[in-house]
JSON list of C-alpha atoms and ligand atoms in Angstrom, two decimals:
[
{"chain": "A", "resi": 11, "resn": "UNK", "atom": "CA", "xyz": [-23.09, 104.24, -9.19]},
{"chain": "A", "resi": 12, "resn": "UNK", "atom": "CA", "xyz": [-25.63, 103.61, -12.70]},
{"chain": "A", "resi": 13, "resn": "UNK", "atom": "CA", "xyz": [-23.49, 106.59, -13.73]},
{"chain": "A", "resi": 14, "resn": "UNK", "atom": "CA", "xyz": [-20.74, 104.78, -13.81]},
{"chain": "A", "resi": 15, "resn": "UNK", "atom": "CA", "xyz": [-22.19, 101.28, -15.93]},
{"chain": "A", "resi": 16, "resn": "UNK", "atom": "CA", "xyz": [-23.44, 103.81, -17.53]},
{"chain": "A", "resi": 17, "resn": "UNK", "atom": "CA", "xyz": [-20.17, 105.22, -18.75]},
{"chain": "A", "resi": 18, "resn": "UNK", "atom": "CA", "xyz": [-18.59, 101.49, -18.32]},
{"chain": "A", "resi": 19, "resn": "UNK", "atom": "CA", "xyz": [-20.39, 100.54, -20.81]},
{"chain": "A", "resi": 20, "resn": "UNK", "atom": "CA", "xyz": [-20.23, 103.33, -23.27]},
{"chain": "A", "resi": 21, "resn": "UNK", "atom": "CA", "xyz": [-16.32, 102.70, -23.62]},
{"chain": "A", "resi": 22, "resn": "UNK", "atom": "CA", "xyz": [-16.81, 99.42, -23.95]},
{"chain": "A", "resi": 23, "resn": "UNK", "atom": "CA", "xyz": [-19.03, 99.85, -26.88]},
{"chain": "A", "resi": 24, "resn": "UNK", "atom": "CA", "xyz": [-17.20, 102.21, -27.94]},
{"chain": "A", "resi": 25, "resn": "UNK", "atom": "CA", "xyz": [-13.27, 99.99, -27.78]},
{"chain": "A", "resi": 26, "resn": "UNK", "atom": "CA", "xyz": [-15.45, 97.02, -29.92]},
{"chain": "A", "resi": 27, "resn": "UNK", "atom": "CA", "xyz": [-16.46, 99.45, -32.21]},
{"chain": "A", "resi": 28, "resn": "UNK", "atom": "CA", "xyz": [-12.38, 100.52, -32.76]},
{"chain": "A", "resi": 29, "resn": "UNK", "atom": "CA", "xyz": [-11.74, 96.55, -32.63]},
{"chain": "A", "resi": 30, "resn": "UNK", "atom": "CA", "xyz": [-14.49, 95.57, -35.82]},
{"chain": "A", "resi": 31, "resn": "UNK", "atom": "CA", "xyz": [-13.52, 98.69, -37.75]},
{"chain": "A", "resi": 32, "resn": "UNK", "atom": "CA", "xyz": [-9.65, 98.11, -36.95]},
{"chain": "A", "resi": 33, "resn": "UNK", "atom": "CA", "xyz": [-10.77, 94.44, -38.37]},
{"chain": "A", "resi": 34, "resn": "UNK", "atom": "CA", "xyz": [-12.78, 95.99, -41.02]},
{"chain": "A", "resi": 35, "resn": "UNK", "atom": "CA", "xyz": [-10.24, 97.93, -42.47]},
{"chain": "A", "resi": 36, "resn": "UNK", "atom": "CA", "xyz": [-7.77, 95.19, -42.23]},
{"chain": "A", "resi": 37, "resn": "UNK", "atom": "CA", "xyz": [-9.58, 92.10, -44.29]},
{"chain": "A", "resi": 38, "resn": "UNK", "atom": "CA", "xyz": [-11.07, 94.97, -46.53]},
{"chain": "A", "resi": 39, "resn": "UNK", "atom": "CA", "xyz": [-7.61, 95.52, -47.35]},
{"chain": "A", "resi": 40, "resn": "UNK", "atom": "CA", "xyz": [-6.10, 91.86, -47.44]},
{"chain": "A", "resi": 41, "resn": "UNK", "atom": "CA", "xyz": [-9.63, 91.76, -49.83]},
{"chain": "A", "resi": 42, "resn": "UNK", "atom": "CA", "xyz": [-7.83, 94.05, -51.81]},
{"chain": "A", "resi": 43, "resn": "UNK", "atom": "CA", "xyz": [-5.01, 92.79, -51.65]},
{"chain": "A", "resi": 44, "resn": "UNK", "atom": "CA", "xyz": [-6.36, 89.56, -53.13]},
{"chain": "A", "resi": 45, "resn": "UNK", "atom": "CA", "xyz": [-8.66, 90.52, -55.72]},
{"chain": "A", "resi": 46, "resn": "UNK", "atom": "CA", "xyz": [-4.70, 92.86, -57.04]},
{"chain": "A", "resi": 47, "resn": "UNK", "atom": "CA", "xyz": [-4.23, 88.48, -57.34]},
{"chain": "A", "resi": 48, "resn": "UNK", "atom": "CA", "xyz": [-0.58, 88.09, -56.52]},
{"chain": "A", "resi": 49, "resn": "UNK", "atom": "CA", "xyz": [-0.16, 84.85, -56.01]},
{"chain": "A", "resi": 50, "resn": "UNK", "atom": "CA", "xyz": [2.89, 83.94, -54.18]},
{"chain": "A", "resi": 51, "resn": "UNK", "atom": "CA", "xyz": [5.61, 83.33, -56.57]},
{"chain": "A", "resi": 52, "resn": "UNK", "atom": "CA", "xyz": [8.90, 81.50, -55.94]},
{"chain": "A", "resi": 53, "resn": "UNK", "atom": "CA", "xyz": [12.42, 83.85, -55.80]},
{"chain": "A", "resi": 54, "resn": "UNK", "atom": "CA", "xyz": [12.93, 83.24, -59.11]},
{"chain": "A", "resi": 55, "resn": "UNK", "atom": "CA", "xyz": [9.03, 84.13, -60.24]},
{"chain": "A", "resi": 56, "resn": "UNK", "atom": "CA", "xyz": [9.20, 87.62, -58.59]},
{"chain": "A", "resi": 57, "resn": "UNK", "atom": "CA", "xyz": [12.71, 87.95, -60.20]},
{"chain": "A", "resi": 58, "resn": "UNK", "atom": "CA", "xyz": [11.49, 87.80, -64.19]},
{"chain": "A", "resi": 59, "resn": "UNK", "atom": "CA", "xyz": [8.74, 89.54, -62.54]},
{"chain": "A", "resi": 60, "resn": "UNK", "atom": "CA", "xyz": [11.26, 92.87, -62.17]},
{"chain": "A", "resi": 61, "resn": "UNK", "atom": "CA", "xyz": [12.74, 92.72, -65.16]},
{"chain": "A", "resi": 62, "resn": "UNK", "atom": "CA", "xyz": [9.54, 92.76, -66.66]},
{"chain": "A", "resi": 63, "resn": "UNK", "atom": "CA", "xyz": [8.81, 95.46, -64.65]},
{"chain": "A", "resi": 64, "resn": "UNK", "atom": "CA", "xyz": [11.78, 97.50, -66.22]},
{"chain": "A", "resi": 65, "resn": "UNK", "atom": "CA", "xyz": [10.55, 96.71, -69.50]},
{"chain": "A", "resi": 66, "resn": "UNK", "atom": "CA", "xyz": [7.39, 97.70, -69.17]},
{"chain": "A", "resi": 67, "resn": "UNK", "atom": "CA", "xyz": [8.60, 101.24, -68.34]},
{"chain": "A", "resi": 68, "resn": "UNK", "atom": "CA", "xyz": [10.68, 100.68, -70.93]},
{"chain": "A", "resi": 69, "resn": "UNK", "atom": "CA", "xyz": [7.54, 100.65, -73.16]},
{"chain": "A", "resi": 70, "resn": "UNK", "atom": "CA", "xyz": [5.95, 103.58, -70.89]},
{"chain": "A", "resi": 71, "resn": "UNK", "atom": "CA", "xyz": [9.10, 105.39, -72.16]},
{"chain": "A", "resi": 72, "resn": "UNK", "atom": "CA", "xyz": [7.99, 105.36, -75.84]},
{"chain": "A", "resi": 73, "resn": "UNK", "atom": "CA", "xyz": [3.98, 105.75, -75.03]},
{"chain": "A", "resi": 74, "resn": "UNK", "atom": "CA", "xyz": [5.17, 109.30, -73.60]},
{"chain": "A", "resi": 75, "resn": "UNK", "atom": "CA", "xyz": [7.22, 110.45, -76.12]},
{"chain": "A", "resi": 76, "resn": "UNK", "atom": "CA", "xyz": [4.83, 109.58, -78.88]},
{"chain": "A", "resi": 77, "resn": "UNK", "atom": "CA", "xyz": [1.82, 110.92, -76.85]},
{"chain": "A", "resi": 78, "resn": "UNK", "atom": "CA", "xyz": [4.47, 114.70, -77.81]},
{"chain": "A", "resi": 79, "resn": "UNK", "atom": "CA", "xyz": [4.50, 113.82, -81.07]},
{"chain": "A", "resi": 80, "resn": "UNK", "atom": "CA", "xyz": [0.93, 112.92, -81.49]},
{"chain": "A", "resi": 81, "resn": "UNK", "atom": "CA", "xyz": [0.80, 116.27, -79.33]},
{"chain": "A", "resi": 82, "resn": "UNK", "atom": "CA", "xyz": [2.84, 118.09, -81.36]},
{"chain": "A", "resi": 83, "resn": "UNK", "atom": "CA", "xyz": [1.51, 117.47, -84.59]},
{"chain": "A", "resi": 84, "resn": "UNK", "atom": "CA", "xyz": [-1.49, 117.83, -83.75]},
{"chain": "A", "resi": 85, "resn": "UNK", "atom": "CA", "xyz": [-0.76, 121.77, -83.44]},
{"chain": "A", "resi": 86, "resn": "UNK", "atom": "CA", "xyz": [1.34, 121.58, -85.71]},
{"chain": "A", "resi": 87, "resn": "UNK", "atom": "CA", "xyz": [4.61, 122.62, -82.52]},
{"chain": "A", "resi": 88, "resn": "UNK", "atom": "CA", "xyz": [7.64, 120.86, -83.84]},
{"chain": "A", "resi": 89, "resn": "UNK", "atom": "CA", "xyz": [9.59, 121.69, -81.29]},
{"chain": "A", "resi": 90, "resn": "UNK", "atom": "CA", "xyz": [7.82, 119.08, -79.90]},
{"chain": "A", "resi": 91, "resn": "UNK", "atom": "CA", "xyz": [7.38, 116.75, -81.87]},
{"chain": "A", "resi": 92, "resn": "UNK", "atom": "CA", "xyz": [11.18, 117.28, -81.96]},
{"chain": "A", "resi": 93, "resn": "UNK", "atom": "CA", "xyz": [12.06, 116.60, -78.90]},
{"chain": "A", "resi": 94, "resn": "UNK", "atom": "CA", "xyz": [9.35, 113.29, -78.26]},
{"chain": "A", "resi": 95, "resn": "UNK", "atom": "CA", "xyz": [11.22, 111.42, -81.25]},
{"chain": "A", "resi": 96, "resn": "UNK", "atom": "CA", "xyz": [14.13, 111.72, -80.24]},
{"chain": "A", "resi": 97, "resn": "UNK", "atom": "CA", "xyz": [13.22, 110.41, -76.91]},
{"chain": "A", "resi": 98, "resn": "UNK", "atom": "CA", "xyz": [12.51, 107.71, -78.77]},
{"chain": "A", "resi": 99, "resn": "UNK", "atom": "CA", "xyz": [15.60, 107.49, -81.13]},
{"chain": "A", "resi": 100, "resn": "UNK", "atom": "CA", "xyz": [16.90, 107.51, -77.92]},
{"chain": "A", "resi": 101, "resn": "UNK", "atom": "CA", "xyz": [15.22, 105.06, -76.09]},
{"chain": "A", "resi": 102, "resn": "UNK", "atom": "CA", "xyz": [15.30, 102.68, -79.46]},
{"chain": "A", "resi": 103, "resn": "UNK", "atom": "CA", "xyz": [18.47, 102.75, -79.44]},
{"chain": "A", "resi": 104, "resn": "UNK", "atom": "CA", "xyz": [19.24, 101.58, -75.39]},
{"chain": "A", "resi": 105, "resn": "UNK", "atom": "CA", "xyz": [20.28, 98.57, -74.79]},
{"chain": "A", "resi": 106, "resn": "UNK", "atom": "CA", "xyz": [17.57, 97.07, -72.90]},
{"chain": "A", "resi": 107, "resn": "UNK", "atom": "CA", "xyz": [15.80, 97.18, -76.13]},
{"chain": "A", "resi": 108, "resn": "UNK", "atom": "CA", "xyz": [17.18, 94.48, -77.39]},
{"chain": "A", "resi": 109, "resn": "UNK", "atom": "CA", "xyz": [14.24, 92.03, -76.28]},
{"chain": "A", "resi": 110, "resn": "UNK", "atom": "CA", "xyz": [15.41, 89.19, -78.35]},
{"chain": "A", "resi": 111, "resn": "UNK", "atom": "CA", "xyz": [18.23, 89.76, -81.06]},
{"chain": "A", "resi": 112, "resn": "UNK", "atom": "CA", "xyz": [16.04, 87.18, -83.92]},
{"chain": "A", "resi": 113, "resn": "UNK", "atom": "CA", "xyz": [16.26, 89.04, -87.73]},
{"chain": "A", "resi": 114, "resn": "UNK", "atom": "CA", "xyz": [12.38, 89.67, -87.08]},
{"chain": "A", "resi": 115, "resn": "UNK", "atom": "CA", "xyz": [12.53, 91.54, -84.09]},
{"chain": "A", "resi": 116, "resn": "UNK", "atom": "CA", "xyz": [16.04, 93.69, -85.66]},
{"chain": "A", "resi": 117, "resn": "UNK", "atom": "CA", "xyz": [13.74, 94.72, -88.15]},
{"chain": "A", "resi": 118, "resn": "UNK", "atom": "CA", "xyz": [11.63, 95.09, -86.33]},
{"chain": "A", "resi": 119, "resn": "UNK", "atom": "CA", "xyz": [13.54, 97.88, -84.29]},
{"chain": "A", "resi": 120, "resn": "UNK", "atom": "CA", "xyz": [15.44, 99.71, -87.65]},
{"chain": "A", "resi": 121, "resn": "UNK", "atom": "CA", "xyz": [12.12, 100.09, -88.87]},
{"chain": "A", "resi": 122, "resn": "UNK", "atom": "CA", "xyz": [11.07, 101.71, -86.25]},
{"chain": "A", "resi": 123, "resn": "UNK", "atom": "CA", "xyz": [14.86, 103.48, -85.42]},
{"chain": "A", "resi": 124, "resn": "UNK", "atom": "CA", "xyz": [14.35, 104.98, -89.47]},
{"chain": "A", "resi": 125, "resn": "UNK", "atom": "CA", "xyz": [10.54, 106.09, -89.09]},
{"chain": "A", "resi": 126, "resn": "UNK", "atom": "CA", "xyz": [11.96, 108.23, -85.81]},
{"chain": "A", "resi": 127, "resn": "UNK", "atom": "CA", "xyz": [14.55, 109.40, -87.63]},
{"chain": "A", "resi": 128, "resn": "UNK", "atom": "CA", "xyz": [12.13, 110.18, -90.76]},
{"chain": "A", "resi": 129, "resn": "UNK", "atom": "CA", "xyz": [10.04, 111.98, -88.69]},
{"chain": "A", "resi": 130, "resn": "UNK", "atom": "CA", "xyz": [13.06, 113.72, -87.23]},
{"chain": "A", "resi": 131, "resn": "UNK", "atom": "CA", "xyz": [13.75, 115.95, -90.53]},
{"chain": "A", "resi": 132, "resn": "UNK", "atom": "CA", "xyz": [10.32, 116.59, -91.64]},
{"chain": "A", "resi": 133, "resn": "UNK", "atom": "CA", "xyz": [10.36, 118.10, -88.41]},
{"chain": "A", "resi": 134, "resn": "UNK", "atom": "CA", "xyz": [13.25, 120.25, -88.74]},
{"chain": "A", "resi": 135, "resn": "UNK", "atom": "CA", "xyz": [12.30, 120.60, -92.23]},
{"chain": "A", "resi": 136, "resn": "UNK", "atom": "CA", "xyz": [9.32, 121.59, -90.05]},
{"chain": "A", "resi": 137, "resn": "UNK", "atom": "CA", "xyz": [7.34, 120.01, -92.92]},
{"chain": "A", "resi": 138, "resn": "UNK", "atom": "CA", "xyz": [4.30, 119.28, -91.67]},
{"chain": "A", "resi": 139, "resn": "UNK", "atom": "CA", "xyz": [3.27, 116.18, -93.59]},
{"chain": "A", "resi": 140, "resn": "UNK", "atom": "CA", "xyz": [6.39, 114.72, -94.43]},
{"chain": "A", "resi": 141, "resn": "UNK", "atom": "CA", "xyz": [6.52, 114.33, -90.15]},
{"chain": "A", "resi": 142, "resn": "UNK", "atom": "CA", "xyz": [2.77, 113.27, -89.86]},
{"chain": "A", "resi": 143, "resn": "UNK", "atom": "CA", "xyz": [3.47, 110.10, -93.29]},
{"chain": "A", "resi": 144, "resn": "UNK", "atom": "CA", "xyz": [7.12, 109.69, -90.62]},
{"chain": "A", "resi": 145, "resn": "UNK", "atom": "CA", "xyz": [4.27, 109.55, -88.02]},
{"chain": "A", "resi": 146, "resn": "UNK", "atom": "CA", "xyz": [1.53, 106.79, -89.22]},
{"chain": "A", "resi": 147, "resn": "UNK", "atom": "CA", "xyz": [5.43, 104.17, -90.16]},
{"chain": "A", "resi": 148, "resn": "UNK", "atom": "CA", "xyz": [6.26, 105.10, -86.65]},
{"chain": "A", "resi": 149, "resn": "UNK", "atom": "CA", "xyz": [2.86, 103.37, -85.30]},
{"chain": "A", "resi": 150, "resn": "UNK", "atom": "CA", "xyz": [2.87, 101.35, -87.36]},
{"chain": "A", "resi": 151, "resn": "UNK", "atom": "CA", "xyz": [6.63, 99.07, -87.04]},
{"chain": "A", "resi": 152, "resn": "UNK", "atom": "CA", "xyz": [4.86, 99.95, -82.52]},
{"chain": "A", "resi": 153, "resn": "UNK", "atom": "CA", "xyz": [2.38, 97.57, -84.19]},
{"chain": "A", "resi": 154, "resn": "UNK", "atom": "CA", "xyz": [4.06, 94.93, -85.59]},
{"chain": "A", "resi": 155, "resn": "UNK", "atom": "CA", "xyz": [6.99, 94.63, -84.02]},
{"chain": "A", "resi": 156, "resn": "UNK", "atom": "CA", "xyz": [4.36, 94.00, -81.08]},
{"chain": "A", "resi": 157, "resn": "UNK", "atom": "CA", "xyz": [2.56, 91.14, -83.34]},
{"chain": "A", "resi": 158, "resn": "UNK", "atom": "CA", "xyz": [6.12, 89.64, -83.46]},
{"chain": "A", "resi": 159, "resn": "UNK", "atom": "CA", "xyz": [6.91, 89.62, -80.20]},
{"chain": "A", "resi": 160, "resn": "UNK", "atom": "CA", "xyz": [3.07, 88.46, -79.05]},
{"chain": "A", "resi": 161, "resn": "UNK", "atom": "CA", "xyz": [3.40, 85.20, -82.11]},
{"chain": "A", "resi": 162, "resn": "UNK", "atom": "CA", "xyz": [6.59, 84.32, -81.37]},
{"chain": "A", "resi": 163, "resn": "UNK", "atom": "CA", "xyz": [8.34, 85.45, -77.86]},
{"chain": "A", "resi": 164, "resn": "UNK", "atom": "CA", "xyz": [4.98, 85.45, -75.80]},
{"chain": "A", "resi": 165, "resn": "UNK", "atom": "CA", "xyz": [4.23, 81.46, -77.28]},
{"chain": "A", "resi": 166, "resn": "UNK", "atom": "CA", "xyz": [7.53, 80.70, -76.65]},
{"chain": "A", "resi": 167, "resn": "UNK", "atom": "CA", "xyz": [7.62, 81.75, -72.86]},
{"chain": "B", "resi": 22, "resn": "LIG", "atom": "C1", "xyz": [11.02, 96.28, -81.75]},
{"chain": "B", "resi": 22, "resn": "LIG", "atom": "C2", "xyz": [9.64, 95.43, -81.36]},
{"chain": "B", "resi": 22, "resn": "LIG", "atom": "C3", "xyz": [9.54, 96.99, -80.60]},
{"chain": "B", "resi": 22, "resn": "LIG", "atom": "C4", "xyz": [8.49, 97.19, -81.36]},
{"chain": "B", "resi": 22, "resn": "LIG", "atom": "C5", "xyz": [9.54, 98.87, -82.43]},
{"chain": "B", "resi": 22, "resn": "LIG", "atom": "C6", "xyz": [8.00, 98.40, -80.43]},
{"chain": "B", "resi": 22, "resn": "LIG", "atom": "N1", "xyz": [8.92, 97.53, -78.44]},
{"chain": "B", "resi": 22, "resn": "LIG", "atom": "FE1", "xyz": [6.64, 98.07, -77.48]},
{"chain": "B", "resi": 22, "resn": "LIG", "atom": "N2", "xyz": [7.19, 96.12, -76.81]},
{"chain": "B", "resi": 22, "resn": "LIG", "atom": "C7", "xyz": [8.17, 95.38, -77.18]},
{"chain": "B", "resi": 22, "resn": "LIG", "atom": "C8", "xyz": [7.99, 94.52, -76.69]},
{"chain": "B", "resi": 22, "resn": "LIG", "atom": "C9", "xyz": [9.07, 93.00, -77.48]},
{"chain": "B", "resi": 22, "resn": "LIG", "atom": "C10", "xyz": [7.45, 94.19, -75.13]},
{"chain": "B", "resi": 22, "resn": "LIG", "atom": "C11", "xyz": [6.86, 94.21, -74.18]},
{"chain": "B", "resi": 22, "resn": "LIG", "atom": "C12", "xyz": [6.19, 92.66, -73.88]},
{"chain": "B", "resi": 22, "resn": "LIG", "atom": "C13", "xyz": [5.42, 92.18, -73.25]},
{"chain": "B", "resi": 22, "resn": "LIG", "atom": "O1", "xyz": [6.72, 91.45, -72.61]},
{"chain": "B", "resi": 22, "resn": "LIG", "atom": "O2", "xyz": [4.36, 91.70, -72.62]},
{"chain": "B", "resi": 22, "resn": "LIG", "atom": "C14", "xyz": [6.06, 95.56, -75.47]},
{"chain": "B", "resi": 22, "resn": "LIG", "atom": "C15", "xyz": [5.01, 96.05, -75.21]},
{"chain": "B", "resi": 22, "resn": "LIG", "atom": "C16", "xyz": [5.68, 98.07, -74.82]},
{"chain": "B", "resi": 22, "resn": "LIG", "atom": "C17", "xyz": [4.39, 98.11, -74.57]},
{"chain": "B", "resi": 22, "resn": "LIG", "atom": "C18", "xyz": [3.21, 97.68, -72.85]},
{"chain": "B", "resi": 22, "resn": "LIG", "atom": "C19", "xyz": [3.96, 97.79, -71.56]},
{"chain": "B", "resi": 22, "resn": "LIG", "atom": "C20", "xyz": [3.78, 97.75, -70.24]},
{"chain": "B", "resi": 22, "resn": "LIG", "atom": "O3", "xyz": [3.09, 97.54, -69.56]},
{"chain": "B", "resi": 22, "resn": "LIG", "atom": "O4", "xyz": [4.19, 96.06, -70.25]},
{"chain": "B", "resi": 22, "resn": "LIG", "atom": "C21", "xyz": [3.57, 99.21, -74.31]},
{"chain": "B", "resi": 22, "resn": "LIG", "atom": "C22", "xyz": [2.89, 100.68, -73.71]},
{"chain": "B", "resi": 22, "resn": "LIG", "atom": "C23", "xyz": [4.90, 99.73, -74.99]},
{"chain": "B", "resi": 22, "resn": "LIG", "atom": "N3", "xyz": [5.52, 98.30, -75.89]},
{"chain": "B", "resi": 22, "resn": "LIG", "atom": "C24", "xyz": [5.39, 100.46, -76.51]},
{"chain": "B", "resi": 22, "resn": "LIG", "atom": "C25", "xyz": [5.83, 100.56, -77.57]},
{"chain": "B", "resi": 22, "resn": "LIG", "atom": "C26", "xyz": [5.27, 102.40, -78.69]},
{"chain": "B", "resi": 22, "resn": "LIG", "atom": "C27", "xyz": [4.38, 103.05, -78.05]},
{"chain": "B", "resi": 22, "resn": "LIG", "atom": "C28", "xyz": [5.91, 101.55, -80.00]},
{"chain": "B", "resi": 22, "resn": "LIG", "atom": "C29", "xyz": [6.73, 102.20, -81.13]},
{"chain": "B", "resi": 22, "resn": "LIG", "atom": "C30", "xyz": [6.81, 104.21, -80.75]},
{"chain": "B", "resi": 22, "resn": "LIG", "atom": "C31", "xyz": [6.36, 100.26, -79.46]},
{"chain": "B", "resi": 22, "resn": "LIG", "atom": "N4", "xyz": [6.08, 100.22, -78.14]},
{"chain": "B", "resi": 22, "resn": "LIG", "atom": "C32", "xyz": [7.55, 99.61, -80.45]},
{"chain": "B", "resi": 22, "resn": "LIG", "atom": "C33", "xyz": [8.88, 95.60, -78.02]},
{"chain": "B", "resi": 22, "resn": "LIG", "atom": "C34", "xyz": [8.52, 96.10, -79.84]}
]
């Protein structure tokens, strides 16, 4: 009889431990979600979030292409430079690039496209200095446009 109780009590203890760790892990998971701080949003907000995510993915693509270019410049690998610059050229010609029709925005876009074109030219002539110079113009145009976006588009909401 005591043996029976001992088995029973250990079953109960293990069950409690199981439930306990389940509850704990669930509350941790919820905590994790809360920490990510995603308040419940209206449908409209969620939709605009989706298009923001598309834009973010698109912009990340530019960043990937850019690091390939820098990689190529540092290792004097002109194929890498050309590959990254072509990607950047494609991306900057894409429809989703046109976040704003503002004159300044278009000018920043044109600046970037011009710099990327010079970068491609220099790289295809295996002109490292020319490519490096065009690259600094390219990155400056990234930064200038972002400065403009932050000051203008975002403050407008
Ligand atoms: C003509 C304007 C323009 C130019 C030039 C430009 N961007 Fe952007 N970029 C934007 C806009 C608009 C956003 C989105 C801003 C926002 O709403 O947060 C953005 C956002 C980004 C982001 C943030 C994405 C995220 O995770 O939220 C990255 C990274 C980025 N751009 C990379 C680049 C790089 C690299 C270049 C240059 C090769 C570049 N951009 C050139 C307009 C531009």
